[in-house]
Short mmCIF file of C-alpha atoms in Angstrom, two decimals:
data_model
loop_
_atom_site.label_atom_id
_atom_site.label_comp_id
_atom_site.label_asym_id
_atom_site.label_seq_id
_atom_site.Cartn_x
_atom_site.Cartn_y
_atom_site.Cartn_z
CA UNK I 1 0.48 5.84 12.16
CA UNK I 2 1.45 2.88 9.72
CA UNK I 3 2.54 3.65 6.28
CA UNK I 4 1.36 1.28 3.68
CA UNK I 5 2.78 2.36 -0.32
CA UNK I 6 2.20 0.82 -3.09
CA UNK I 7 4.50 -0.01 -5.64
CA UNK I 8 5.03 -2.47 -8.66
CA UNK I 9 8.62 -2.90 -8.46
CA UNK I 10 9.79 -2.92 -4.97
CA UNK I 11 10.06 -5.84 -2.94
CA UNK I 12 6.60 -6.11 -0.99
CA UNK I 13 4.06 -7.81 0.37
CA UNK I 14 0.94 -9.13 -0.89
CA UNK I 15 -1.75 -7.20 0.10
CA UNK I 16 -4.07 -10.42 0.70
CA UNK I 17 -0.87 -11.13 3.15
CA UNK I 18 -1.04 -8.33 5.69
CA UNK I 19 -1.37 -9.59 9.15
CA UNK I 20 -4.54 -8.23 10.75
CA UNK I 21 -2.42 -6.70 13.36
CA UNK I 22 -1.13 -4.32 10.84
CA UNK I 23 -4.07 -2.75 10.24
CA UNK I 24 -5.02 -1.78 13.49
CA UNK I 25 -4.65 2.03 14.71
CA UNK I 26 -4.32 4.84 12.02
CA UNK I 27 -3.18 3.83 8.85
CA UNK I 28 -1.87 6.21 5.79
CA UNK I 29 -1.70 4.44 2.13
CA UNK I 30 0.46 6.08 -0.09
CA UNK I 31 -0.10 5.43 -3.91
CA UNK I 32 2.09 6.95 -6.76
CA UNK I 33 1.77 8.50 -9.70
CA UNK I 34 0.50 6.76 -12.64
CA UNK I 35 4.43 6.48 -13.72
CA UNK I 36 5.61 5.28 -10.87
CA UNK I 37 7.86 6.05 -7.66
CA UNK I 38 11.32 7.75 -8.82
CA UNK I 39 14.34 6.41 -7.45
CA UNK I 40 14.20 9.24 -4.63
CA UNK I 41 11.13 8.95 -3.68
CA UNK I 42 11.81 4.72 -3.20
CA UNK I 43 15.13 5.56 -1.51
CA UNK I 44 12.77 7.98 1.01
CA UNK I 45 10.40 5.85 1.92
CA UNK I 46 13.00 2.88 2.33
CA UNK I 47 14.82 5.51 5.16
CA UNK I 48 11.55 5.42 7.26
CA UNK I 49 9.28 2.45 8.82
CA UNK I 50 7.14 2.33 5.62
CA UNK I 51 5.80 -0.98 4.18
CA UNK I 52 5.43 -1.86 0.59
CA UNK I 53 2.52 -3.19 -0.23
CA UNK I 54 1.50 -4.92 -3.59
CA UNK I 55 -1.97 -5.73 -5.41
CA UNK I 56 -0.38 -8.49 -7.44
CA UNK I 57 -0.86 -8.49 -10.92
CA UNK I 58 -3.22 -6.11 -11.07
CA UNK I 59 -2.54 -2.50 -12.27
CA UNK I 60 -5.52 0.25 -11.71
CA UNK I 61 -5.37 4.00 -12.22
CA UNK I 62 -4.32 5.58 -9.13
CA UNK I 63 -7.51 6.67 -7.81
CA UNK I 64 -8.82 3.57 -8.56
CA UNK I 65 -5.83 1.45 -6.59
CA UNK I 66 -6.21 3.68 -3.31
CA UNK I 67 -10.36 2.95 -3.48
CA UNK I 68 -9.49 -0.52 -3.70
CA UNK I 69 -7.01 -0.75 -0.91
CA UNK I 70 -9.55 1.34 1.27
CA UNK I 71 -12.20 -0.96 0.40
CA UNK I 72 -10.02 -4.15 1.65
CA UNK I 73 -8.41 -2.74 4.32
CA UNK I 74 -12.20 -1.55 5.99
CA UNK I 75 -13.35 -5.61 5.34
CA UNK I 76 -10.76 -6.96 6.98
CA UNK I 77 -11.52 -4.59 10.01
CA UNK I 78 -15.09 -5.77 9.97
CA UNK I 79 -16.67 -2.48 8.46
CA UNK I 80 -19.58 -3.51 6.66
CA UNK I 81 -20.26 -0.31 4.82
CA UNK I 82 -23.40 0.33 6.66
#
């Protein structure tokens, strides 16, 4: 299983960026609270074959940011939806 996070301060990559390749098999998207990831909880996923993943400028409400990664991630993999 890939981990994608998100996060607005750690270095990461544009989620427009992700190689297709990435996306294939099971995939788990972590999001964090509203605050933020703590230090620890950075410092934890850094330890393990996690990648950051950024929206860019934009800053939703949690549920909102996992809805829209979802959403993306299901395009690029050719689900229409229907």
């Amino acid at each position: 299983t890939r981990t994608l996070w998100l996060d607005l301060d750690e270095p990461r990559t544009p989620l427009a960026r992700l190689s297709p390749s990435l996306l294939n098999g099971p995939l788990a998207l972590l999001v964090g609270s509203e605050g933020g990831w703590s230090d620890a909880e950075r410092q934890a996923l850094r330890t393990r074959e996690t990648i950051a993943i950024s929206m860019g400028a934009r800053i939703l409400r949690t549920e909102t940011a996992a809805a829209a990664v979802l959403s993306w991630v299901g395009l690029q993999d050719g689900d229409d939806g229907g």
